[in-house]
């Protein structure tokens, strides 16, 4: 305790009051007004610091906040001065009550600001991605240490896989964060089944948060042996466990823990924990539903892409395909044998994402196969494909307008025919990046291919065709923009990196080239699909004429 009503020099000379001793201790032990008419000239005898100024009379009253004594007010009279009476006592009590109210208001204000800041942080920092695990991790990082000393999130296995959750028996610890790293809580990645008497099981069954201010006094908690004993022995004292629910379905649990040295959770904390869990559950459910749709789209996309390369003698071919982290985008490729030992190479990209993009990609790939069977030159084939995409887009737009959703608007495509007899490439592109060509000695160029607008825009300019010779053993590299463009790298920088990577080892075969390019350019968390197609050329003898 510190004195009030003295100069700074006097306060510095006295120092802190020894709480709980002498007269001041009496005010705390027996919180009622205390008047003394005769006080020794040596205040230390009454529990005051040795350097306290002499006093003759004393009047003290306790200061309460929420019925708890947090300090006291006192008046010290000099010898020969007026004795303190009941009127003085009433005035001092009024001041003590006002001080207690002010202290409580200040505490509530600080707590309200802290609550609002925490809710703001949760709104802006939880759910920044459509990834279930990252969303759970974001929740734990937001609340530690401002609200809890430790936080763990446990989800049902089906939630992690994007499926519909059912049952609440076995949980999967998905995220954990704490002020120290050695707490005996469930490690991330482990599974646990909470016993029926535990607060966690009660929360899951009731659908409501459960508060345990003192885990050591919670008999139901002690049934989870040995985990419960290890946690309380470590010094974790207080718990709030909240079911994560969205659309009436339980997704998992979030557990907030506090150590013994931290103020235990109370009812105000319980309501805040429920609000945090509600917001997080919506984000986790959105991520779960996205995970399911993304998985379906990836499965559909892969099923629509070539599963094996067709037999042909003109090219050695290798490829890579990687879906975007945040939604399949409709990239595709194909290798199509043509009459006369020729081979068509195709890469394309449907605008849009998800199941719509995958289904449209499948229709376009089928159309390219059909048009190729007519042995059309690249410019004519892309012209027919442009008309088809325009019709597909209009169908999709009409449907989505009725459903209140945006439609797919176009696609890009590059179509090349390699003829192994003259070793010549005939190529055209519509809205797509041109190819790279790795010459046998290792130099890398980007052949000039006239560009045309993307497919499906309507009224587009005629598609132009380019032709160029390629020496035997050259590698023709076709790709989509997801390979060279990323959130941290523009297309120009990506193309330069691709050129350097392709030039590093002239003797690589197509498979080795694909791997080297993906290692150098593929983003850790790609925002777009990526297709890479590498074809090494052969030259065939035309035979007797």
Short mmCIF file of C-alpha atoms in Angstrom, two decimals:
data_model
loop_
_atom_site.label_atom_id
_atom_site.label_comp_id
_atom_site.label_asym_id
_atom_site.label_seq_id
_atom_site.Cartn_x
_atom_site.Cartn_y
_atom_site.Cartn_z
CA UNK A 1 0.00 0.00 0.00
CA UNK A 2 1.10 3.58 -0.67
CA UNK A 3 0.22 6.68 1.35
CA UNK A 4 -1.96 9.43 -0.09
CA UNK A 5 -1.90 13.10 0.92
CA UNK A 6 1.85 13.48 1.40
CA UNK A 7 4.49 15.10 -0.72
CA UNK A 8 6.48 13.05 -3.21
CA UNK A 9 9.56 13.51 -1.00
CA UNK A 10 7.74 12.12 2.02
CA UNK A 11 6.36 9.17 0.04
CA UNK A 12 9.82 8.38 -1.31
CA UNK A 13 11.29 8.51 2.19
CA UNK A 14 8.60 6.24 3.66
CA UNK A 15 8.47 3.65 0.87
CA UNK A 16 5.76 1.03 0.49
CA UNK A 17 3.55 0.17 3.39
CA UNK A 18 3.84 -3.37 4.77
CA UNK A 19 0.41 -4.72 3.88
CA UNK A 20 -1.28 -6.89 6.47
CA UNK A 21 0.64 -5.61 9.50
CA UNK A 22 -0.33 -3.47 12.49
CA UNK A 23 -3.20 -1.04 12.26
CA UNK A 24 -3.41 -1.24 8.48
CA UNK A 25 -3.49 -5.02 8.65
CA UNK A 26 -6.34 -4.75 11.12
CA UNK A 27 -8.31 -2.75 8.55
CA UNK A 28 -7.88 -5.56 6.03
CA UNK A 29 -8.52 -8.43 8.44
CA UNK A 30 -11.55 -6.72 9.98
CA UNK A 31 -12.78 -4.34 7.26
CA UNK A 32 -14.55 -1.63 9.26
CA UNK A 33 -13.72 1.97 10.21
CA UNK A 34 -11.00 2.30 12.84
CA UNK A 35 -10.34 5.41 15.02
CA UNK A 36 -7.43 5.76 17.40
CA UNK A 37 -7.10 8.79 19.69
CA UNK A 38 -3.69 8.10 21.13
CA UNK A 39 -1.01 6.87 18.76
CA UNK A 40 2.59 6.44 19.83
CA UNK A 41 5.14 8.96 18.61
CA UNK A 42 6.79 5.96 16.94
CA UNK A 43 4.29 4.79 14.23
CA UNK A 44 6.37 1.65 13.56
CA UNK A 45 4.89 0.22 16.71
CA UNK A 46 1.50 0.26 15.00
CA UNK A 47 2.72 -1.34 11.76
CA UNK A 48 3.66 1.87 9.92
CA UNK A 49 7.04 2.21 8.19
CA UNK A 50 9.84 3.51 10.44
CA UNK A 51 10.17 6.75 8.44
CA UNK A 52 6.48 7.64 8.77
CA UNK A 53 5.93 11.16 10.19
CA UNK A 54 4.79 11.25 13.83
CA UNK A 55 1.05 11.14 14.45
CA UNK A 56 -1.21 11.51 17.42
CA UNK A 57 -4.60 10.35 16.11
CA UNK A 58 -5.65 7.97 13.34
CA UNK A 59 -8.79 7.37 11.25
CA UNK A 60 -8.89 4.61 8.65
CA UNK A 61 -11.57 3.01 6.48
CA UNK A 62 -11.26 0.07 4.06
CA UNK A 63 -11.63 0.53 0.28
CA UNK A 64 -13.74 -2.17 -1.34
CA UNK A 65 -14.10 -3.25 -4.95
CA UNK A 66 -16.85 -5.82 -5.54
CA UNK A 67 -17.00 -6.53 -1.77
CA UNK A 68 -13.29 -7.29 -1.72
CA UNK A 69 -10.96 -5.10 0.35
CA UNK A 70 -8.24 -3.78 -1.94
CA UNK A 71 -6.74 -1.10 0.30
CA UNK A 72 -7.66 1.62 2.76
CA UNK A 73 -7.89 5.35 3.29
CA UNK A 74 -6.55 6.82 6.50
CA UNK A 75 -6.03 10.21 8.11
CA UNK A 76 -3.17 10.89 10.55
CA UNK A 77 -3.50 13.79 13.00
CA UNK A 78 -0.63 15.63 14.63
CA UNK A 79 -0.40 16.07 18.39
CA UNK A 80 -2.45 19.00 19.52
CA UNK A 81 -4.71 18.82 16.53
CA UNK A 82 -8.43 18.11 16.41
CA UNK A 83 -9.51 14.57 17.22
CA UNK A 84 -11.31 12.63 14.44
CA UNK A 85 -15.03 12.13 15.05
CA UNK A 86 -17.97 10.34 13.45
CA UNK A 87 -18.47 13.13 10.92
CA UNK A 88 -14.89 12.72 9.73
CA UNK A 89 -15.44 9.00 9.56
CA UNK A 90 -18.53 9.45 7.37
CA UNK A 91 -16.67 11.77 5.00
CA UNK A 92 -13.77 9.34 4.69
CA UNK A 93 -16.12 6.42 4.11
CA UNK A 94 -17.84 8.38 1.33
CA UNK A 95 -14.45 8.98 -0.27
CA UNK A 96 -13.56 5.29 0.08
CA UNK A 97 -16.80 4.24 -1.61
CA UNK A 98 -16.20 6.70 -4.44
CA UNK A 99 -12.66 5.40 -4.83
CA UNK A 100 -13.90 1.81 -4.95
CA UNK A 101 -16.48 2.71 -7.61
CA UNK A 102 -13.84 4.54 -9.65
CA UNK A 103 -11.46 1.61 -9.42
CA UNK A 104 -14.19 -0.82 -10.48
CA UNK A 105 -15.22 1.42 -13.38
CA UNK A 106 -11.60 1.62 -14.48
CA UNK A 107 -11.32 -2.16 -14.28
CA UNK A 108 -14.50 -2.65 -16.29
CA UNK A 109 -13.35 -0.11 -18.87
CA UNK A 110 -10.01 -1.85 -19.29
CA UNK A 111 -11.74 -5.20 -19.55
CA UNK A 112 -14.26 -3.90 -22.10
CA UNK A 113 -11.49 -2.42 -24.24
CA UNK A 114 -9.57 -5.66 -24.00
CA UNK A 115 -12.69 -7.61 -24.99
CA UNK A 116 -13.40 -5.39 -27.97
CA UNK A 117 -9.78 -5.57 -29.11
CA UNK A 118 -9.83 -9.34 -28.84
CA UNK A 119 -13.05 -9.60 -30.85
CA UNK A 120 -11.61 -7.24 -33.46
CA UNK A 121 -8.45 -9.32 -33.71
CA UNK A 122 -10.52 -12.47 -34.08
CA UNK A 123 -12.61 -10.90 -36.84
CA UNK A 124 -9.55 -9.79 -38.82
CA UNK A 125 -7.08 -12.59 -38.11
CA UNK A 126 -9.19 -15.76 -37.92
CA UNK A 127 -10.40 -17.23 -41.20
CA UNK A 128 -7.93 -15.48 -43.50
CA UNK A 129 -7.69 -18.65 -45.60
CA UNK A 130 -9.99 -21.50 -46.56
CA UNK A 131 -7.77 -24.01 -44.78
CA UNK A 132 -9.24 -25.81 -41.76
CA UNK A 133 -5.95 -26.33 -39.92
CA UNK A 134 -4.69 -22.79 -40.49
CA UNK A 135 -8.01 -21.37 -39.29
CA UNK A 136 -7.73 -23.38 -36.05
CA UNK A 137 -4.14 -22.21 -35.62
CA UNK A 138 -5.17 -18.59 -36.15
CA UNK A 139 -7.74 -18.87 -33.34
CA UNK A 140 -5.15 -20.17 -30.86
CA UNK A 141 -2.67 -17.42 -31.75
CA UNK A 142 -5.27 -14.66 -31.38
CA UNK A 143 -6.26 -15.54 -27.79
CA UNK A 144 -2.80 -16.33 -26.33
CA UNK A 145 -1.69 -14.66 -24.11
CA UNK A 146 -4.31 -11.90 -24.00
CA UNK A 147 -7.20 -14.15 -22.99
CA UNK A 148 -5.73 -17.55 -22.13
CA UNK A 149 -2.31 -18.91 -21.26
CA UNK A 150 -2.92 -21.97 -23.44
CA UNK A 151 -5.47 -22.81 -26.10
CA UNK A 152 -6.12 -26.10 -27.89
CA UNK A 153 -8.49 -26.84 -30.76
CA UNK A 154 -9.75 -30.36 -31.34
CA UNK A 155 -11.72 -31.25 -34.46
CA UNK A 156 -13.50 -34.33 -35.71
CA UNK A 157 -11.58 -36.26 -38.36
CA UNK A 158 -14.38 -35.75 -40.91
CA UNK A 159 -14.03 -31.97 -40.55
CA UNK A 160 -10.35 -32.13 -41.47
CA UNK A 161 -11.21 -34.12 -44.60
CA UNK A 162 -14.02 -31.79 -45.61
CA UNK A 163 -16.73 -34.32 -44.83
CA UNK A 164 -19.95 -34.01 -42.87
CA UNK A 165 -19.18 -34.50 -39.16
CA UNK A 166 -21.06 -37.16 -37.26
CA UNK A 167 -20.67 -38.17 -33.64
CA UNK A 168 -18.48 -36.51 -31.03
CA UNK A 169 -16.47 -39.41 -29.67
CA UNK A 170 -12.91 -39.14 -30.99
CA UNK A 171 -11.29 -35.76 -31.45
CA UNK A 172 -8.15 -34.86 -33.37
CA UNK A 173 -5.93 -32.18 -31.76
CA UNK A 174 -5.50 -29.75 -34.64
CA UNK A 175 -3.90 -26.64 -33.14
CA UNK A 176 -2.24 -25.60 -29.90
CA UNK A 177 -0.60 -22.43 -28.62
CA UNK A 178 0.73 -21.43 -25.21
CA UNK A 179 3.01 -19.16 -23.24
CA UNK A 180 5.41 -22.07 -22.76
CA UNK A 181 6.18 -25.11 -24.87
CA UNK A 182 6.35 -27.80 -22.16
CA UNK A 183 2.70 -27.94 -21.02
CA UNK A 184 1.36 -31.53 -20.78
CA UNK A 185 -1.59 -30.81 -23.05
CA UNK A 186 -2.57 -33.05 -25.95
CA UNK A 187 0.07 -32.70 -28.70
CA UNK A 188 -1.03 -31.59 -32.14
CA UNK A 189 -1.79 -34.61 -34.31
CA UNK A 190 -2.89 -36.90 -31.49
CA UNK A 191 -6.42 -38.19 -30.98
CA UNK A 192 -8.38 -38.18 -27.74
CA UNK A 193 -11.74 -39.37 -26.51
CA UNK A 194 -12.98 -37.33 -23.55
CA UNK A 195 -14.60 -39.41 -20.81
CA UNK A 196 -18.29 -38.68 -20.06
CA UNK A 197 -17.72 -36.89 -16.74
CA UNK A 198 -15.18 -34.38 -18.07
CA UNK A 199 -16.08 -30.75 -18.83
CA UNK A 200 -15.27 -31.38 -22.50
CA UNK A 201 -17.76 -34.23 -22.78
CA UNK A 202 -20.38 -32.14 -20.95
CA UNK A 203 -19.87 -29.29 -23.40
CA UNK A 204 -20.23 -31.62 -26.39
CA UNK A 205 -23.39 -33.22 -25.04
CA UNK A 206 -25.08 -29.98 -23.93
CA UNK A 207 -23.87 -27.86 -26.83
CA UNK A 208 -22.91 -25.10 -24.38
CA UNK A 209 -19.64 -23.82 -22.95
CA UNK A 210 -18.50 -25.17 -19.58
CA UNK A 211 -16.54 -23.11 -17.05
CA UNK A 212 -14.26 -24.70 -14.45
CA UNK A 213 -12.64 -21.93 -12.36
CA UNK A 214 -10.66 -24.47 -10.36
CA UNK A 215 -9.82 -27.75 -12.10
CA UNK A 216 -8.39 -29.18 -8.89
CA UNK A 217 -11.85 -28.99 -7.32
CA UNK A 218 -13.70 -30.39 -10.35
CA UNK A 219 -14.43 -34.08 -9.67
CA UNK A 220 -15.45 -34.80 -13.26
CA UNK A 221 -12.13 -33.52 -14.52
CA UNK A 222 -10.21 -35.92 -12.33
CA UNK A 223 -11.71 -38.90 -14.16
CA UNK A 224 -9.44 -38.20 -17.16
CA UNK A 225 -6.42 -39.93 -15.63
CA UNK A 226 -3.46 -39.48 -16.09
CA UNK A 227 -3.87 -36.46 -18.37
CA UNK A 228 -5.96 -34.50 -15.84
CA UNK A 229 -3.48 -34.94 -13.00
CA UNK A 230 -0.51 -34.02 -15.18
CA UNK A 231 -2.23 -30.82 -16.30
CA UNK A 232 -3.16 -29.67 -12.80
CA UNK A 233 0.24 -30.66 -11.39
CA UNK A 234 1.83 -28.52 -14.09
CA UNK A 235 0.00 -25.49 -12.68
CA UNK A 236 -2.95 -25.11 -15.02
CA UNK A 237 -5.80 -24.00 -12.82
CA UNK A 238 -8.78 -22.77 -14.83
CA UNK A 239 -10.60 -23.96 -17.96
CA UNK A 240 -13.32 -22.88 -20.37
CA UNK A 241 -14.25 -25.50 -22.97
CA UNK A 242 -16.58 -24.50 -25.81
CA UNK A 243 -18.07 -26.69 -28.56
CA UNK A 244 -17.41 -25.43 -32.08
CA UNK A 245 -20.80 -25.50 -33.79
CA UNK A 246 -22.02 -24.29 -37.15
CA UNK A 247 -25.45 -24.85 -38.71
CA UNK A 248 -26.36 -26.89 -35.63
CA UNK A 249 -23.54 -29.39 -36.19
CA UNK A 250 -20.64 -29.95 -33.79
CA UNK A 251 -17.27 -29.60 -35.51
CA UNK A 252 -15.03 -29.92 -32.48
CA UNK A 253 -13.92 -28.18 -29.28
CA UNK A 254 -11.82 -25.20 -28.28
CA UNK A 255 -10.27 -25.29 -24.81
CA UNK A 256 -8.99 -22.14 -23.07
CA UNK A 257 -6.60 -22.74 -20.14
CA UNK A 258 -5.14 -20.43 -17.48
CA UNK A 259 -2.26 -20.99 -15.08
CA UNK A 260 -2.43 -20.60 -11.29
CA UNK A 261 -0.72 -17.21 -11.37
CA UNK A 262 -3.37 -15.86 -13.77
CA UNK A 263 -6.80 -14.71 -12.59
CA UNK A 264 -9.23 -17.63 -13.02
CA UNK A 265 -11.91 -17.49 -15.67
CA UNK A 266 -15.27 -16.02 -14.63
CA UNK A 267 -18.72 -15.64 -16.16
CA UNK A 268 -17.71 -12.61 -18.19
CA UNK A 269 -14.87 -14.63 -19.71
CA UNK A 270 -17.34 -17.43 -20.46
CA UNK A 271 -19.51 -15.20 -22.66
CA UNK A 272 -16.42 -13.89 -24.48
CA UNK A 273 -15.16 -17.44 -25.06
CA UNK A 274 -18.53 -18.41 -26.54
CA UNK A 275 -18.45 -15.46 -28.93
CA UNK A 276 -14.90 -16.26 -30.03
CA UNK A 277 -15.82 -19.90 -30.59
CA UNK A 278 -18.94 -18.99 -32.57
CA UNK A 279 -16.94 -16.81 -34.96
CA UNK A 280 -14.20 -19.39 -35.34
CA UNK A 281 -16.70 -22.20 -35.96
CA UNK A 282 -18.24 -20.34 -38.90
CA UNK A 283 -14.77 -19.86 -40.41
CA UNK A 284 -13.84 -23.51 -39.83
CA UNK A 285 -17.11 -24.69 -41.37
CA UNK A 286 -16.55 -22.48 -44.41
CA UNK A 287 -13.07 -23.95 -44.76
CA UNK A 288 -14.47 -27.48 -44.31
CA UNK A 289 -17.07 -27.00 -47.03
CA UNK A 290 -14.46 -25.50 -49.31
CA UNK A 291 -12.14 -28.45 -48.63
CA UNK A 292 -14.90 -30.82 -49.70
CA UNK A 293 -15.68 -28.90 -52.90
CA UNK A 294 -11.99 -28.44 -53.65
CA UNK A 295 -11.38 -32.17 -53.22
CA UNK A 296 -14.27 -33.01 -55.53
CA UNK A 297 -13.04 -30.52 -58.13
CA UNK A 298 -9.47 -31.86 -57.97
CA UNK A 299 -10.74 -35.43 -58.32
CA UNK A 300 -12.90 -34.44 -61.29
CA UNK A 301 -10.07 -32.42 -62.82
CA UNK A 302 -7.57 -35.27 -62.56
CA UNK A 303 -10.06 -37.76 -63.95
CA UNK A 304 -10.59 -35.54 -67.00
CA UNK A 305 -6.86 -35.11 -67.69
CA UNK A 306 -4.81 -37.73 -69.57
CA UNK A 307 -4.00 -40.68 -67.34
CA UNK A 308 -1.31 -42.06 -69.67
CA UNK A 309 0.50 -40.71 -72.72
CA UNK A 310 -0.66 -42.15 -76.07
CA UNK A 311 1.75 -44.22 -78.16
CA UNK A 312 3.52 -42.23 -80.88
CA UNK A 313 7.03 -41.99 -82.34
CA UNK A 314 7.57 -38.28 -82.86
CA UNK A 315 8.06 -36.99 -79.30
CA UNK A 316 9.31 -38.01 -75.87
CA UNK A 317 6.80 -36.42 -73.51
CA UNK A 318 6.61 -35.72 -69.77
CA UNK A 319 4.20 -33.53 -67.83
CA UNK A 320 3.24 -32.11 -64.45
CA UNK A 321 -0.10 -30.90 -63.12
CA UNK A 322 -0.72 -29.23 -59.74
CA UNK A 323 -4.08 -27.78 -58.61
CA UNK A 324 -4.34 -24.39 -56.95
CA UNK A 325 -4.50 -24.29 -53.17
CA UNK A 326 -7.62 -22.12 -53.22
CA UNK A 327 -9.77 -23.68 -55.92
CA UNK A 328 -9.18 -25.71 -59.07
CA UNK A 329 -8.90 -23.28 -62.00
CA UNK A 330 -9.54 -25.49 -65.05
CA UNK A 331 -6.05 -25.88 -66.55
CA UNK A 332 -5.59 -28.83 -68.90
CA UNK A 333 -3.22 -30.39 -71.40
CA UNK A 334 -3.28 -33.12 -74.02
CA UNK A 335 -1.10 -35.11 -76.41
CA UNK A 336 -3.01 -36.26 -79.52
CA UNK A 337 -1.54 -38.48 -82.28
CA UNK A 338 -2.45 -37.31 -85.79
CA UNK A 339 -2.14 -38.92 -89.22
CA UNK A 340 1.30 -38.98 -90.81
CA UNK A 341 3.19 -39.51 -87.51
CA UNK A 342 2.33 -35.97 -86.47
CA UNK A 343 1.45 -35.14 -82.87
CA UNK A 344 -0.72 -32.33 -81.47
CA UNK A 345 0.26 -30.71 -78.14
CA UNK A 346 -2.42 -28.77 -76.28
CA UNK A 347 -2.46 -26.66 -73.12
CA UNK A 348 -5.39 -24.56 -71.98
CA UNK A 349 -6.90 -22.67 -69.06
CA UNK A 350 -10.58 -22.13 -68.30
CA UNK A 351 -11.44 -18.85 -66.57
CA UNK A 352 -13.15 -19.53 -63.24
CA UNK A 353 -12.64 -22.16 -60.58
CA UNK A 354 -14.23 -25.11 -58.87
CA UNK A 355 -16.57 -27.70 -60.34
CA UNK A 356 -17.80 -25.34 -63.10
CA UNK A 357 -14.25 -24.85 -64.37
CA UNK A 358 -13.44 -28.57 -64.19
CA UNK A 359 -16.59 -29.56 -66.07
CA UNK A 360 -15.99 -26.91 -68.74
CA UNK A 361 -12.41 -28.07 -69.11
CA UNK A 362 -13.64 -31.60 -69.74
CA UNK A 363 -15.98 -30.39 -72.48
CA UNK A 364 -13.21 -28.40 -74.15
CA UNK A 365 -10.76 -31.29 -74.03
CA UNK A 366 -13.34 -33.55 -75.66
CA UNK A 367 -14.02 -30.91 -78.30
CA UNK A 368 -10.31 -30.56 -79.09
CA UNK A 369 -10.08 -34.33 -79.59
CA UNK A 370 -13.06 -34.24 -81.94
CA UNK A 371 -11.75 -31.27 -83.91
CA UNK A 372 -8.30 -32.89 -84.10
CA UNK A 373 -9.81 -35.98 -85.70
CA UNK A 374 -10.82 -33.71 -88.60
CA UNK A 375 -7.12 -32.89 -89.07
CA UNK A 376 -7.74 -29.15 -88.85
CA UNK A 377 -4.85 -26.68 -88.80
CA UNK A 378 -4.31 -24.92 -85.46
CA UNK A 379 -5.93 -21.61 -86.46
CA UNK A 380 -9.12 -23.25 -87.71
CA UNK A 381 -9.33 -25.52 -84.69
CA UNK A 382 -9.07 -22.56 -82.31
CA UNK A 383 -11.72 -20.74 -84.35
CA UNK A 384 -14.20 -23.59 -83.84
CA UNK A 385 -13.19 -23.81 -80.18
CA UNK A 386 -13.87 -20.08 -79.78
CA UNK A 387 -17.44 -20.56 -81.00
CA UNK A 388 -17.95 -23.50 -78.64
CA UNK A 389 -16.65 -21.59 -75.62
CA UNK A 390 -18.94 -18.68 -76.43
CA UNK A 391 -21.95 -21.03 -76.44
CA UNK A 392 -20.84 -22.74 -73.23
CA UNK A 393 -20.37 -19.38 -71.53
CA UNK A 394 -23.79 -18.18 -72.57
CA UNK A 395 -25.41 -21.33 -71.19
CA UNK A 396 -23.52 -20.94 -67.92
CA UNK A 397 -24.30 -17.23 -67.66
CA UNK A 398 -28.02 -17.81 -68.27
CA UNK A 399 -28.08 -20.45 -65.55
CA UNK A 400 -26.04 -18.45 -63.06
CA UNK A 401 -28.07 -15.30 -63.61
CA UNK A 402 -31.11 -17.31 -62.54
CA UNK A 403 -29.18 -18.55 -59.52
CA UNK A 404 -27.64 -15.17 -58.72
CA UNK A 405 -24.04 -16.27 -59.32
CA UNK A 406 -21.35 -15.06 -61.73
CA UNK A 407 -20.65 -17.22 -64.82
CA UNK A 408 -17.46 -18.45 -66.46
CA UNK A 409 -16.19 -15.97 -69.03
CA UNK A 410 -13.80 -17.54 -71.52
CA UNK A 411 -10.75 -19.75 -71.79
CA UNK A 412 -7.25 -19.69 -73.23
CA UNK A 413 -5.59 -22.35 -75.38
CA UNK A 414 -2.35 -23.11 -77.23
CA UNK A 415 -2.48 -25.74 -79.99
CA UNK A 416 0.70 -26.98 -81.65
CA UNK A 417 1.29 -29.68 -84.27
CA UNK A 418 4.72 -31.24 -84.58
CA UNK A 419 5.59 -32.94 -87.87
CA UNK A 420 8.66 -35.19 -87.36
CA UNK A 421 9.52 -35.50 -91.06
CA UNK A 422 10.39 -31.86 -91.76
CA UNK A 423 10.94 -31.28 -87.99
CA UNK A 424 8.48 -28.42 -88.08
CA UNK A 425 6.09 -26.96 -85.51
CA UNK A 426 2.85 -25.28 -86.57
CA UNK A 427 1.34 -23.40 -83.67
CA UNK A 428 -1.43 -20.95 -82.73
CA UNK A 429 -2.59 -19.48 -79.45
CA UNK A 430 -5.66 -17.70 -78.13
CA UNK A 431 -5.03 -15.67 -75.00
CA UNK A 432 -2.34 -18.12 -73.87
CA UNK A 433 1.37 -17.74 -73.17
CA UNK A 434 3.67 -18.89 -75.95
CA UNK A 435 6.05 -21.87 -75.62
CA UNK A 436 9.71 -22.03 -74.69
CA UNK A 437 12.16 -23.91 -76.92
CA UNK A 438 15.30 -25.53 -75.52
CA UNK A 439 17.78 -26.13 -78.32
CA UNK A 440 20.05 -29.20 -78.25
CA UNK A 441 23.11 -27.19 -77.19
CA UNK A 442 21.17 -25.69 -74.23
CA UNK A 443 20.15 -22.23 -75.41
CA UNK A 444 16.56 -21.24 -74.61
CA UNK A 445 14.31 -19.05 -76.74
CA UNK A 446 10.66 -18.05 -76.76
CA UNK A 447 9.51 -18.43 -80.40
CA UNK A 448 7.39 -15.60 -81.72
CA UNK A 449 3.77 -16.78 -81.93
CA UNK A 450 1.12 -14.19 -82.84
CA UNK A 451 -1.36 -13.73 -80.04
CA UNK A 452 -5.13 -13.76 -80.34
CA UNK A 453 -7.76 -12.83 -77.73
CA UNK A 454 -8.99 -15.50 -75.31
CA UNK A 455 -11.65 -17.93 -76.46
CA UNK A 456 -15.29 -17.06 -76.05
CA UNK A 457 -15.10 -13.27 -76.11
CA UNK A 458 -17.08 -13.04 -79.36
CA UNK A 459 -16.12 -10.97 -82.37
CA UNK A 460 -12.43 -11.71 -81.80
CA UNK A 461 -9.76 -11.22 -84.43
CA UNK A 462 -8.80 -14.13 -86.69
CA UNK A 463 -6.30 -16.53 -85.15
CA UNK A 464 -2.85 -16.42 -86.75
CA UNK A 465 -0.48 -19.38 -87.14
CA UNK A 466 3.30 -19.52 -86.73
CA UNK A 467 5.68 -22.13 -88.17
CA UNK A 468 9.29 -22.80 -87.22
CA UNK A 469 11.87 -25.55 -87.55
CA UNK A 470 13.18 -27.41 -84.51
CA UNK A 471 16.43 -29.41 -84.54
CA UNK A 472 16.22 -33.03 -83.44
CA UNK A 473 16.59 -33.34 -79.68
CA UNK A 474 15.04 -29.93 -78.97
CA UNK A 475 12.62 -29.64 -76.08
CA UNK A 476 9.35 -27.82 -76.64
CA UNK A 477 8.02 -26.50 -73.31
CA UNK A 478 4.33 -25.60 -72.99
CA UNK A 479 2.84 -24.26 -69.75
CA UNK A 480 0.03 -22.29 -68.15
CA UNK A 481 0.46 -18.93 -66.41
CA UNK A 482 0.26 -20.53 -62.96
CA UNK A 483 3.82 -21.80 -63.48
CA UNK A 484 5.44 -18.41 -64.02
CA UNK A 485 3.12 -16.00 -62.19
CA UNK A 486 2.48 -15.93 -58.45
CA UNK A 487 1.51 -13.44 -55.75
CA UNK A 488 5.20 -12.66 -55.16
CA UNK A 489 6.38 -12.85 -58.79
CA UNK A 490 5.11 -11.28 -62.00
CA UNK A 491 5.09 -13.02 -65.38
CA UNK A 492 8.26 -11.30 -66.59
CA UNK A 493 10.27 -12.48 -63.60
CA UNK A 494 8.74 -15.95 -63.91
CA UNK A 495 9.64 -16.28 -67.57
CA UNK A 496 13.21 -15.19 -66.83
CA UNK A 497 13.48 -17.80 -64.06
CA UNK A 498 12.04 -20.45 -66.39
CA UNK A 499 14.60 -19.56 -69.06
CA UNK A 500 17.51 -19.83 -66.61
CA UNK A 501 16.24 -23.14 -65.24
CA UNK A 502 15.80 -24.68 -68.68
CA UNK A 503 19.31 -23.60 -69.70
CA UNK A 504 21.05 -25.09 -66.65
CA UNK A 505 21.49 -28.67 -67.91
CA UNK A 506 21.23 -29.20 -71.68
CA UNK A 507 21.25 -33.00 -71.39
CA UNK A 508 18.10 -33.38 -69.29
CA UNK A 509 15.36 -35.62 -70.58
CA UNK A 510 11.71 -34.41 -70.44
CA UNK A 511 11.05 -36.02 -67.06
CA UNK A 512 14.13 -34.44 -65.50
CA UNK A 513 13.22 -31.12 -67.09
CA UNK A 514 9.72 -31.20 -65.58
CA UNK A 515 11.10 -31.92 -62.13
CA UNK A 516 13.76 -29.20 -62.32
CA UNK A 517 11.25 -26.60 -63.51
CA UNK A 518 8.71 -27.49 -60.81
CA UNK A 519 11.40 -27.42 -58.11
CA UNK A 520 12.47 -23.94 -59.21
CA UNK A 521 9.14 -22.28 -59.99
CA UNK A 522 6.28 -24.06 -58.24
CA UNK A 523 4.95 -21.98 -55.33
CA UNK A 524 4.53 -23.60 -51.91
CA UNK A 525 0.90 -22.43 -51.77
CA UNK A 526 -0.06 -21.90 -55.43
CA UNK A 527 -2.97 -19.58 -56.13
CA UNK A 528 -3.47 -20.98 -59.63
CA UNK A 529 -3.40 -24.36 -61.35
CA UNK A 530 -0.12 -25.29 -62.98
CA UNK A 531 0.39 -27.34 -66.15
CA UNK A 532 3.81 -28.11 -67.61
CA UNK A 533 4.28 -30.17 -70.77
CA UNK A 534 7.78 -30.97 -72.09
CA UNK A 535 8.23 -32.72 -75.45
CA UNK A 536 11.64 -33.69 -76.86
CA UNK A 537 11.60 -33.91 -80.67
CA UNK A 538 12.61 -36.76 -82.91
CA UNK A 539 13.11 -36.61 -86.66
CA UNK A 540 11.68 -39.45 -88.75
CA UNK A 541 12.82 -40.60 -92.19
CA UNK A 542 10.06 -39.95 -94.74
CA UNK A 543 10.79 -43.33 -96.29
CA UNK A 544 10.95 -44.21 -99.99
CA UNK A 545 9.05 -41.76 -102.15
#
